[in-house]
XYZ file of C-alpha atoms in Angstrom:
585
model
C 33.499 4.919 -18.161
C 32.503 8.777 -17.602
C 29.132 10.231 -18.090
C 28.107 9.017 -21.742
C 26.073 12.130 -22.382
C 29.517 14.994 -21.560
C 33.054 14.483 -23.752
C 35.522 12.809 -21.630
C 39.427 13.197 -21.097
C 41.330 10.775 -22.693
C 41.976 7.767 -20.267
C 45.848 8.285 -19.680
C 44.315 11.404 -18.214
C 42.245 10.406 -15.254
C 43.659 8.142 -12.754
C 42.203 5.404 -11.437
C 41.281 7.100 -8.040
C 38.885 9.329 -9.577
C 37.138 7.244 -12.373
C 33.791 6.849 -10.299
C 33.458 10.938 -9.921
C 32.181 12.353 -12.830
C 33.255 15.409 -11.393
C 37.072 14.713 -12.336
C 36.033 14.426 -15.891
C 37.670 17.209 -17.893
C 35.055 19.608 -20.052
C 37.784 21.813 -21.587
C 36.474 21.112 -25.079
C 39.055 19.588 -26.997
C 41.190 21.937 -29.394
C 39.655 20.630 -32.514
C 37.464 22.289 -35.418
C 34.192 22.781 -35.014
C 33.407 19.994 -37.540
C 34.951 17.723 -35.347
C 33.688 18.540 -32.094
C 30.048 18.604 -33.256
C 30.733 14.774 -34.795
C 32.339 13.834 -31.421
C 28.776 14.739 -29.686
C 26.533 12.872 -32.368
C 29.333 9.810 -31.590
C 28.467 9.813 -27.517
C 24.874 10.136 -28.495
C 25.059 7.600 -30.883
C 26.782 5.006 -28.432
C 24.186 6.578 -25.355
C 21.168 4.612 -27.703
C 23.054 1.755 -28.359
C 23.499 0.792 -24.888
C 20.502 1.878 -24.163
C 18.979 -1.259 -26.440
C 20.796 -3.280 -23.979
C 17.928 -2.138 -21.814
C 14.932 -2.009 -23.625
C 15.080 -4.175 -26.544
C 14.962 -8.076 -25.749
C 16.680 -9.116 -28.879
C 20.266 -7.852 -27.565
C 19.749 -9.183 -24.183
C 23.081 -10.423 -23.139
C 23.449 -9.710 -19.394
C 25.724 -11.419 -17.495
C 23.144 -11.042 -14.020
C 20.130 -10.245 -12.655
C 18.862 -7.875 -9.758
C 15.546 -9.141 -8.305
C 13.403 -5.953 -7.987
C 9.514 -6.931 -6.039
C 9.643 -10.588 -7.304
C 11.687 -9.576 -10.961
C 14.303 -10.256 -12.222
C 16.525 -7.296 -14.055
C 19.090 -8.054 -16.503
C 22.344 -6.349 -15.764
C 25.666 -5.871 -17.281
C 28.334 -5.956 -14.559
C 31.308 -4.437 -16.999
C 29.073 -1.339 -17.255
C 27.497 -1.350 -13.593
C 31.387 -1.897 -12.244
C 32.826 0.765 -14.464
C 30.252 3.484 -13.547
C 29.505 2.682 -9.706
C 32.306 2.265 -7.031
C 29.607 -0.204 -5.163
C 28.858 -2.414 -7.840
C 32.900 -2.392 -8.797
C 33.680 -3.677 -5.008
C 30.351 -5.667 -4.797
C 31.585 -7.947 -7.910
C 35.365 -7.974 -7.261
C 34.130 -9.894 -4.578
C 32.158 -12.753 -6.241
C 29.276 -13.690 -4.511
C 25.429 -13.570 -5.620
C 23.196 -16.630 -6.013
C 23.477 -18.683 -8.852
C 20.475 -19.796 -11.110
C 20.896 -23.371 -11.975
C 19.803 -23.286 -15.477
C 21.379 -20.249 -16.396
C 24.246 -19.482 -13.640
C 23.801 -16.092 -13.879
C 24.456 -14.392 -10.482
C 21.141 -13.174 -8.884
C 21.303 -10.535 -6.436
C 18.119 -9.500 -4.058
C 17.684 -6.057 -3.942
C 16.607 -5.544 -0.458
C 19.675 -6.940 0.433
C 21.859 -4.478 -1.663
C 19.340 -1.369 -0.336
C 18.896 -2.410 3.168
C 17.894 0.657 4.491
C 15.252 1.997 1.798
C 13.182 0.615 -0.621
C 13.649 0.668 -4.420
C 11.196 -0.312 -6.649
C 11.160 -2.080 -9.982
C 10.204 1.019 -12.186
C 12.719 3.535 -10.315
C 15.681 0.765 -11.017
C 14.937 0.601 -14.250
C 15.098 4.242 -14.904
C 18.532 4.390 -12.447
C 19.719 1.434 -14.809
C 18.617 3.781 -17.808
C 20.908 6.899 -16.479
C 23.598 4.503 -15.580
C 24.202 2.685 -19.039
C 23.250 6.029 -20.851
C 24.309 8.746 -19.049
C 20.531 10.573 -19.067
C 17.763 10.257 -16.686
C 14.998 9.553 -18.331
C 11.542 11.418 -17.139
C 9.693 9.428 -14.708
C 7.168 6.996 -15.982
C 3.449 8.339 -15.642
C 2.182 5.320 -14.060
C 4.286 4.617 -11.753
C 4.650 8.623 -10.653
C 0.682 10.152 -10.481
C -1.850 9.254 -8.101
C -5.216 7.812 -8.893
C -6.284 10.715 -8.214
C -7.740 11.960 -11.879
C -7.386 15.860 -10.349
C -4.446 16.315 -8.643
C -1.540 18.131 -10.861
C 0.977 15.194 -9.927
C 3.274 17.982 -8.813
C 3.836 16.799 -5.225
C 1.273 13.683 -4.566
C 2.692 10.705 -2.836
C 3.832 8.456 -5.852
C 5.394 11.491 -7.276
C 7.858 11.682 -3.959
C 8.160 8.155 -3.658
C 9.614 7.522 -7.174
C 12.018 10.617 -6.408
C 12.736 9.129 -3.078
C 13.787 5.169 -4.474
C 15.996 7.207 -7.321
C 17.579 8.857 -4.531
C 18.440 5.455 -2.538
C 19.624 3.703 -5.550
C 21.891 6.606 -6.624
C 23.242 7.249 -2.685
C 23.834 3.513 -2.267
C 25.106 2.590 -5.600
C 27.220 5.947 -5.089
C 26.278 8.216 -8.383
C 26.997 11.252 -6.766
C 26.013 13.428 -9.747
C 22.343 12.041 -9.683
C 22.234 12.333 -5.759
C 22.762 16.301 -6.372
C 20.215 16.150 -9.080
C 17.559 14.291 -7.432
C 18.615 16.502 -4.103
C 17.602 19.417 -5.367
C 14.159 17.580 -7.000
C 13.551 16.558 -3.341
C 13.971 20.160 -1.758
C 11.204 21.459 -4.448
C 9.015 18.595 -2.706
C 9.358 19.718 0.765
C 7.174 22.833 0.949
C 5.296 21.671 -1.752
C 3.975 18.306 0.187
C 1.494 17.663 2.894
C 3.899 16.710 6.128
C 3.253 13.383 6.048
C 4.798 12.676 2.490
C 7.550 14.750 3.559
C 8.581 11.866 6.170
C 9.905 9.880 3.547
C 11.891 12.017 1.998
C 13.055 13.176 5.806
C 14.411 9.457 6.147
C 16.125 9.129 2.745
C 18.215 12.626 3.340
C 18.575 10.451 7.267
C 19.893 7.448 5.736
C 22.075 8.926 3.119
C 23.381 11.933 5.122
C 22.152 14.211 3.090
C 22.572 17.057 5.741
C 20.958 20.330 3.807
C 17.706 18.505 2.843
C 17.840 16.505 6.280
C 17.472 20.235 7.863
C 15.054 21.159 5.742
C 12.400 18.517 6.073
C 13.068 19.163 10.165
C 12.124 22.630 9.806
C 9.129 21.687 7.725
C 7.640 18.850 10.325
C 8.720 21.023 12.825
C 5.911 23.759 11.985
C 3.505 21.269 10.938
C 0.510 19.677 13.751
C 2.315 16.173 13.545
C 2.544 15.237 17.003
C 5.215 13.720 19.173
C 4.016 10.677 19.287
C 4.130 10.487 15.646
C 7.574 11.594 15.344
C 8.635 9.475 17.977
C 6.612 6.256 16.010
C 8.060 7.295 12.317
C 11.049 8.879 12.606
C 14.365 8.053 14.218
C 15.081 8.921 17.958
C 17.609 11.555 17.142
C 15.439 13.421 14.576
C 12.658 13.513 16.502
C 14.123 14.805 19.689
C 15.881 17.428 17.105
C 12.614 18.233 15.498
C 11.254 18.876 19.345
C 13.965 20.994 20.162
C 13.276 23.356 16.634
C 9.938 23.681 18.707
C 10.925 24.615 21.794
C 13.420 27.173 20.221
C 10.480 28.709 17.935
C 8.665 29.759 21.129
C 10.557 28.637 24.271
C 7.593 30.518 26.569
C 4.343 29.656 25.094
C 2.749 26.271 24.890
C 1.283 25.232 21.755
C -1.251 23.342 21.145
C 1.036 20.367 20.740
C 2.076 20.625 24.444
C 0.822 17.741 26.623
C 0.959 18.238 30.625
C 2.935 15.599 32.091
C 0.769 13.719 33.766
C -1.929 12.885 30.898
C 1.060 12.335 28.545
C 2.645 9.872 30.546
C -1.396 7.628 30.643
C -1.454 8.690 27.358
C 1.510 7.024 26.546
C 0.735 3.979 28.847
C -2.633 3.608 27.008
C -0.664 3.449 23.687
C 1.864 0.774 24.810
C -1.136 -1.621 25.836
C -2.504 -1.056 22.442
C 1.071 -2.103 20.820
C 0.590 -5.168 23.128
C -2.816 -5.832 21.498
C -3.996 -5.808 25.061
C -7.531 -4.123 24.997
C -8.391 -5.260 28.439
C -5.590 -3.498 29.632
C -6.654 -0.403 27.739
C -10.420 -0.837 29.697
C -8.384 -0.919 33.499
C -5.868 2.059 32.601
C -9.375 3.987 32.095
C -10.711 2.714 34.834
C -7.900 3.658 37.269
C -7.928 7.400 35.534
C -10.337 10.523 34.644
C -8.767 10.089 31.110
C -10.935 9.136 27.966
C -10.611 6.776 24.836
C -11.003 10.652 23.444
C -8.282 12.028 25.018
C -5.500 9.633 23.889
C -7.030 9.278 20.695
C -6.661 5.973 20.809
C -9.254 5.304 17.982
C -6.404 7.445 15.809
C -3.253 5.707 16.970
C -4.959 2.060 16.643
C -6.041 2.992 13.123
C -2.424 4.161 12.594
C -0.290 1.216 14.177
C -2.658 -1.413 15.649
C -3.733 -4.749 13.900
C -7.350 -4.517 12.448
C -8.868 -6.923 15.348
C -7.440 -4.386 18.065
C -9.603 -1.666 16.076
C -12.214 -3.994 15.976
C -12.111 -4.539 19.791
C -11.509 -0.743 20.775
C -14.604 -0.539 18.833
C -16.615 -2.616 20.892
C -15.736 -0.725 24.012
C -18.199 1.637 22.863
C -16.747 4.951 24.581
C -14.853 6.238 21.730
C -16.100 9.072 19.315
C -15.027 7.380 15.719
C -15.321 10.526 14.040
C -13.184 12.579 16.573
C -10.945 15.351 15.197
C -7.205 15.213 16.069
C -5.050 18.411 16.091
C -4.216 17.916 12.378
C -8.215 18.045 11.639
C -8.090 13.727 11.233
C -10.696 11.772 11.847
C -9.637 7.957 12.506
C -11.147 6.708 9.200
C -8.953 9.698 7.767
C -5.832 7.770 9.375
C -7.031 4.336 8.369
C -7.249 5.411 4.479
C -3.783 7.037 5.138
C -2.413 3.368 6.159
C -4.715 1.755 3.445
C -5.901 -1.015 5.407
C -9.224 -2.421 4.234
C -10.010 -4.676 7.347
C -9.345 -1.181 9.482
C -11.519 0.894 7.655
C -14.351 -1.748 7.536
C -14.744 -1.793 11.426
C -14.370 1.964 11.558
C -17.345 2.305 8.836
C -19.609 -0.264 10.550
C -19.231 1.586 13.571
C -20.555 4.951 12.081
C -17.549 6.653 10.783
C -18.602 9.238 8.127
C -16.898 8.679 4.831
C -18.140 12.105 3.251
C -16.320 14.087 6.766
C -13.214 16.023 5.289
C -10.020 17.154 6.718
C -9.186 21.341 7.209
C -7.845 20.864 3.391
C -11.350 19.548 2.092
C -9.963 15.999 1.583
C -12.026 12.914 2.416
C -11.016 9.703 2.730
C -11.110 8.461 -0.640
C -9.715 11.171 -1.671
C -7.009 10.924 0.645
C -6.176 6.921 -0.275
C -6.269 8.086 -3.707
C -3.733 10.462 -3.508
C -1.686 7.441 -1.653
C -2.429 5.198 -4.699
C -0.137 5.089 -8.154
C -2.140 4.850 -10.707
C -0.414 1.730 -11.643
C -1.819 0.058 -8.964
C -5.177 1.450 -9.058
C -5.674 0.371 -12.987
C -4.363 -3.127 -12.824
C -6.704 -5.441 -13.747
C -6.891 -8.581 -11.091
C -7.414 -11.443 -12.510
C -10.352 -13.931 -11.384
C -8.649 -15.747 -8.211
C -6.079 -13.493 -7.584
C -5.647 -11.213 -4.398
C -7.327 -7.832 -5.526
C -4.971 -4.663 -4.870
C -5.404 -3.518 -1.381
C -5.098 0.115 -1.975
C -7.988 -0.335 -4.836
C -10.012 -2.344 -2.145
C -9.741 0.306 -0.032
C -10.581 3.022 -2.210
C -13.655 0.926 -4.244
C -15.042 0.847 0.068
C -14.901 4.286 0.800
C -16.199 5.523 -2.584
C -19.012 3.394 -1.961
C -19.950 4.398 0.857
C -20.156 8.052 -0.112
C -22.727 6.536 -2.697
C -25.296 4.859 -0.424
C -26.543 5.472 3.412
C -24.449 4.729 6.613
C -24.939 1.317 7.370
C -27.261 0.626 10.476
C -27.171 -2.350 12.883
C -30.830 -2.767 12.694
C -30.660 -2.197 8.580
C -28.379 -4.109 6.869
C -29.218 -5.860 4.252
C -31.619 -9.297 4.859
C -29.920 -12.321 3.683
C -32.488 -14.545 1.398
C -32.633 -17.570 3.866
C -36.027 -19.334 3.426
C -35.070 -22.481 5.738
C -35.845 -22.595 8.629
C -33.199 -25.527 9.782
C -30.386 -24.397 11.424
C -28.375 -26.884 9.745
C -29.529 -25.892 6.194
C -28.773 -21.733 7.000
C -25.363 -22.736 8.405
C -24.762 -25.074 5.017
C -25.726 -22.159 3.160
C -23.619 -19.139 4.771
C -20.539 -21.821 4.409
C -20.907 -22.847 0.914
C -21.415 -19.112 0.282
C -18.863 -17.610 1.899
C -15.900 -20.450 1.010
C -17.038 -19.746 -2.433
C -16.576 -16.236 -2.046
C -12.616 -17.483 -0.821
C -12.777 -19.530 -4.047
C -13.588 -16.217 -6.480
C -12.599 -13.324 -4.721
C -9.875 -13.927 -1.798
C -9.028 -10.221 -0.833
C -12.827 -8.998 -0.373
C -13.786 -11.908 1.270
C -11.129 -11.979 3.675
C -11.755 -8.419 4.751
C -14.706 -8.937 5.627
C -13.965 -12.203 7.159
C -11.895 -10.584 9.560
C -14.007 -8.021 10.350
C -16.501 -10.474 11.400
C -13.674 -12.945 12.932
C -15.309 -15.754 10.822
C -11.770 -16.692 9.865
C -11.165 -18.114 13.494
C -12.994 -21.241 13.016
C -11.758 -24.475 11.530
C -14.572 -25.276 8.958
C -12.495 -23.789 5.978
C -9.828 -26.304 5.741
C -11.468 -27.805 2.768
C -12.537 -26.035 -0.427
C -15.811 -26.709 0.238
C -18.535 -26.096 3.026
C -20.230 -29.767 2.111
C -16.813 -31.206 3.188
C -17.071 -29.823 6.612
C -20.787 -29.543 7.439
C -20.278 -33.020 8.663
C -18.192 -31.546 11.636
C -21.405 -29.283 12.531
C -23.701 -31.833 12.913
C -21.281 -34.702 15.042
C -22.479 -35.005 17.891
C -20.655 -34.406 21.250
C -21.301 -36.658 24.461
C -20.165 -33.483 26.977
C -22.054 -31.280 24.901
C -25.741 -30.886 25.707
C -28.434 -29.817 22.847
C -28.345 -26.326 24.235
C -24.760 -25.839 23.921
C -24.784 -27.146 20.524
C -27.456 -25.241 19.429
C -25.708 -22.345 20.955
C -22.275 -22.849 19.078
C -24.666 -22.859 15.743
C -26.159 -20.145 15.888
C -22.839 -18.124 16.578
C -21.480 -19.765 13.861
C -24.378 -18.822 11.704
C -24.191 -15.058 13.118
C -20.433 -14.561 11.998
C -21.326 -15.638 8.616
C -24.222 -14.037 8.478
C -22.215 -10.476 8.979
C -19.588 -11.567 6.756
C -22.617 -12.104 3.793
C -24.068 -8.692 5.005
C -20.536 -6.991 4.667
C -20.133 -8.462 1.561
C -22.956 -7.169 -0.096
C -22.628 -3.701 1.317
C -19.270 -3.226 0.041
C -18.540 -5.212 -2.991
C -22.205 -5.687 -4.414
C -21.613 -7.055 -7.849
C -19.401 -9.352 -6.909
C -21.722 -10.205 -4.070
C -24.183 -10.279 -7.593
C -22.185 -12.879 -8.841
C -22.263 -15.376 -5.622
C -26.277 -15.211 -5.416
C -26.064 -16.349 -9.315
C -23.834 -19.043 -8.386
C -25.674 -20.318 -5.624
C -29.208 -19.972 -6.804
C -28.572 -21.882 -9.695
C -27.060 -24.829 -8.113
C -23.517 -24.295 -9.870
C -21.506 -25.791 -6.460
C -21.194 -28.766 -8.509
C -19.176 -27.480 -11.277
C -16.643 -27.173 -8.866
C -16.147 -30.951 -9.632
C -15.316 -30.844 -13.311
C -14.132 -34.794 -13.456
C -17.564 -35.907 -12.021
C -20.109 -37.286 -14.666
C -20.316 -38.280 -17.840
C -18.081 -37.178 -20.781
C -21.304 -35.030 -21.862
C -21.985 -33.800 -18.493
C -18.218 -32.521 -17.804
C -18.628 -30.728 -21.162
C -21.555 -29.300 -20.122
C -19.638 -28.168 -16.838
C -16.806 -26.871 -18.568
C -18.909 -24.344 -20.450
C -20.800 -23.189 -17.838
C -17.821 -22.807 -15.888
C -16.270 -20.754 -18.217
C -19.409 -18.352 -18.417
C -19.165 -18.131 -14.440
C -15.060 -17.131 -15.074
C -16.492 -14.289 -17.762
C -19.005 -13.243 -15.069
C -16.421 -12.566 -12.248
C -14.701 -10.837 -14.469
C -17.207 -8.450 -15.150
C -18.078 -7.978 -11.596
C -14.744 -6.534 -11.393
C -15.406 -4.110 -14.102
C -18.068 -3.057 -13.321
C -16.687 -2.101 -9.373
C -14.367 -0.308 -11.820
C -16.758 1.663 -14.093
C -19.044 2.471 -10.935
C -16.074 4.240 -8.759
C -14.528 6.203 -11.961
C -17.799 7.625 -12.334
C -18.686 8.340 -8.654
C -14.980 9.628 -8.604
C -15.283 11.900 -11.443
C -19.119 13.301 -10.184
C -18.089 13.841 -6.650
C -14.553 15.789 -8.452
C -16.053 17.720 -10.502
C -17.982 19.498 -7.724
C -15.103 19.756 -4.975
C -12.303 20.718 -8.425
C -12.759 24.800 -7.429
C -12.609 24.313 -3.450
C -9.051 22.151 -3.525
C -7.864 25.052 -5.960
C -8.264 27.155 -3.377
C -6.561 24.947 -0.868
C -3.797 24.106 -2.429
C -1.215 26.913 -1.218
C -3.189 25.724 2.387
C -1.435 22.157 2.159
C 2.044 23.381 2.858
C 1.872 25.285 5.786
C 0.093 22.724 7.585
């Protein structure tokens, strides 16, 4: 089948060597009447929208497999996806796929079929869309703009990462008519962009050796402040010695600021690989043994980047690192940390004193940053009560939060509303309240559960704290009264941070636990207990408790689009002025 939306030879006319290359399709327009040729166009149209149903409407859904896309499943036709691609022709001449055994259709896993990229469910679909109708369809607004309310959507990072999955599909599935389309889409990006969304479109021209754009996202990293050790972590060996020697060529005699002497790079380096190893304590004796600083490896930057949260965490704790140092490309770490959008990371980094109003040489903070990372997909989903909440939404709800309200102090946080004075009755109290903030909101409370390394201990194997306080008070023969008492109050000091991080940085759902608890709810955890009247009774109230998490959510939702659109507003005339400033960086 030739492209749906052009007039095609007739099919004693193309061999079967060239039926994949739409390029071998004749357009010589045929030598009829006008009449004729204008009815042949309304024909191909007409058949374009008919296949198209096959798509979009469920009530001619007749595929003969499915394509598993992030956990969905995607009807395909393999007639049409064999006759139009030379991959899927081969890939189902040779059988295979994994059968469903209800319906036996094959199932294939995308990752498997796009090993080297990623393609995501909404950029398939519109591939699919081009395939069965020859047109590619615009790309879908919330799957393509930023949360950023803003930014003009013109070269934001959902914006190149929908062009970049349309490119895999259509370089691995071999459409080599959409690969020169969506080429010269991706060239428009690459001056356009800040450097680091150019990467991935630098590794999708790698990967599907497309050698003009390849060049041109070198040249572009090339003059940018990304530093070696960045290329070296993102990119592949071979580009980013190539991308070096662009450097060296530019100005062969004069060290930049990029140049590192020899001898610091090489502890640098060595200070890097022992945070790779999660070995802080190795980091402490390399600084020992060495003039050289937490500072100048900016290892703060580089552990935000690439490091598990509890290295952070521990780097932290050293205490000889400046967490709102400047890097070359005017980053502070909490400026990396919201450009990996890992809430854990940027938790430690903000309890530490990192300034979430500091900007970068563009005027961008941190939110602002993580929202420009964000599709607005994922940022508007609603989470529903017991689900994990969207990480890049937790991480963007934190830092616009903390714009609103002071730093947080060591000496200031927040007093926690414990009027016992028994051990045993504060620690029963932290664990009921935070295993109940498990129970209603997983994602926050884990954050800050790691943050706080809470989620090291064993007393959360049951759904409730009253299950485990038993193991708190057994008593140990080899353990003496002060070692108990000890091992208590550390307990009750993790938790306690993990209730004080709570309520800093998600407050109404934090709202919603002190209802819970100060009313005595616990119980209507156990629905079957009581009488018939009492587990009605139960029931209801457990259903108002289900409304009430709910609207914590909403309002963390209403709170940040206002902050958001306040703090916008204000900054709206200053990132018009930087805009041109974003590409030559």
């Amino acid at each position: 089948m030739a492209n749906l939306a052009e007039p095609s030879s007739s099919p004693s006319s193309t061999s079967s060597s060239n039926l994949f290359n739409d390029s071998s399709v004749s357009t010589a327009p045929p030598p009829a009447a006008k009449a004729g040729a204008s009815l042949e166009v309304v024909s191909l149209s007409k058949l374009s929208s008919n296949l198209e149903r096959l798509l979009v409407d469920s009530e001619f859904d007749c595929s003969d497999a499915e394509v598993v896309v992030e956990g969905a499943p995607v009807g395909i036709h393999r007639c049409i996806l064999a006759a139009r691609s030379r991959f899927f022709h081969d890939l189902f001449s040779r059988g295979g796929g994994r059968y469903r055994p209800e319906g036996g259709k094959p199932r294939y896993q995308m990752g498997e079929l796009v090993p080297c990229g990623r393609v995501g469910y909404e950029a398939f679909i519109n591939f699919l869309s081009y395939i069965y109708t020859g047109k590619l369809k615009p790309a879908p607004q919330e799957a393509s703009v930023c949360a950023d309310p803003m930014c003009a959507h013109d070269a934001c990072r959902p914006a190149v990462n929908f062009a970049v999955e349309l490119m895999y599909a259509s370089s691995v599935f071999q459409i080599p008519e959409l690969v020169s389309l969506l080429q010269r889409r991706l060239l428009n990006f690459v001056e356009k962009a800040l450097v680091e969304d150019v990467i991935p479109i630098l590794l999708v021209a790698f990967h599907s050796h497309l050698n003009q754009l390849l060049g041109h996202c070198m040249k572009r990293v090339a003059r940018s402040y990304l530093d070696n050790i960045s290329l070296e972590k993102e990119l592949p060996h071979d580009v980013a010695e190539e991308i070096k020697l662009i450097r060296h060529k530019a100005q062969p005699d004069e060290p930049n600021s990029l140049t590192v002497d020899p001898v610091l790079e090489k502890r640098i380096r060595g200070i890097h690989k022992a945070l790779d190893s999660d070995d802080v304590e190795l980091v402490k004796l390399l600084l020992s043994e060495s003039d050289i600083t937490l500072d100048d490896a900016n290892a703060l930057h580089y552990a935000a980047a690439y490091c598990d949260s509890k290295v952070v965490a521990e780097l932290l704790e050293l205490g000889s690192a400046n967490v709102n140092l400047k890097n070359d490309r005017g980053y502070t770490p909490l400026h990396v940390a919201a450009m990996r959008k890992e809430p854990a990371v940027i938790v430690s980094l903000l309890t530490k004193g990192a300034s979430a109003s500091e900007t970068t040489a563009d005027g961008q903070s941190a939110a602002m940053i993580c929202r420009r990372l964000t599709r607005a997909k994922d940022y508007n989903t609603k989470t529903q009560q017991g689900h994990e909440s969207n990480k890049d939404r937790i991480c963007i709800d934190i830092l616009e939060r903390e714009m609103r309200r002071n730093p947080m102090g060591g000496e200031d946080s927040v007093m926690l509303p414990l009027l016992a004075d028994d051990l045993h009755m504060k620690l029963l109290y932290l664990e009921n309240r935070v295993v109940f903030a498990r129970l209603f909101f997983p994602t926050e409370a884990k954050v800050a559960m790691e943050i706080t390394q809470a989620e090291t201990t064993s007393e959360f194997t049951g759904h409730l704290a009253s299950r485990s306080s038993s193991n708190l008070r057994e008593v140990d023969l080899n353990e003496t009264p002060i070692m108990q008492n000890k091992r208590l109050c550390s307990r009750v000091d993790a938790l306690a941070k993990t209730v004080e991080l709570g309520r800093c940085f998600f407050p109404h759902c934090s709202q919603v636990l002190d209802k819970f608890i100060e009313e005595d709810l616990p119980d209507l955890l156990y629905l079957q207990k009581g009488t018939p009247d009492e587990q009605k009774i139960k029931q209801r109230r457990f259903c108002e408790l289900k409304e009430d998490v709910q609207k914590a959510f909403n309002k963390d939702k209403a709170a940040s689009v206002r902050s958001w659109l306040s703090s916008s507003s204000s900054s709206s005339s200053l990132k018009g002025h930087t805009r041109h400033s974003k590409a030559v960086r």
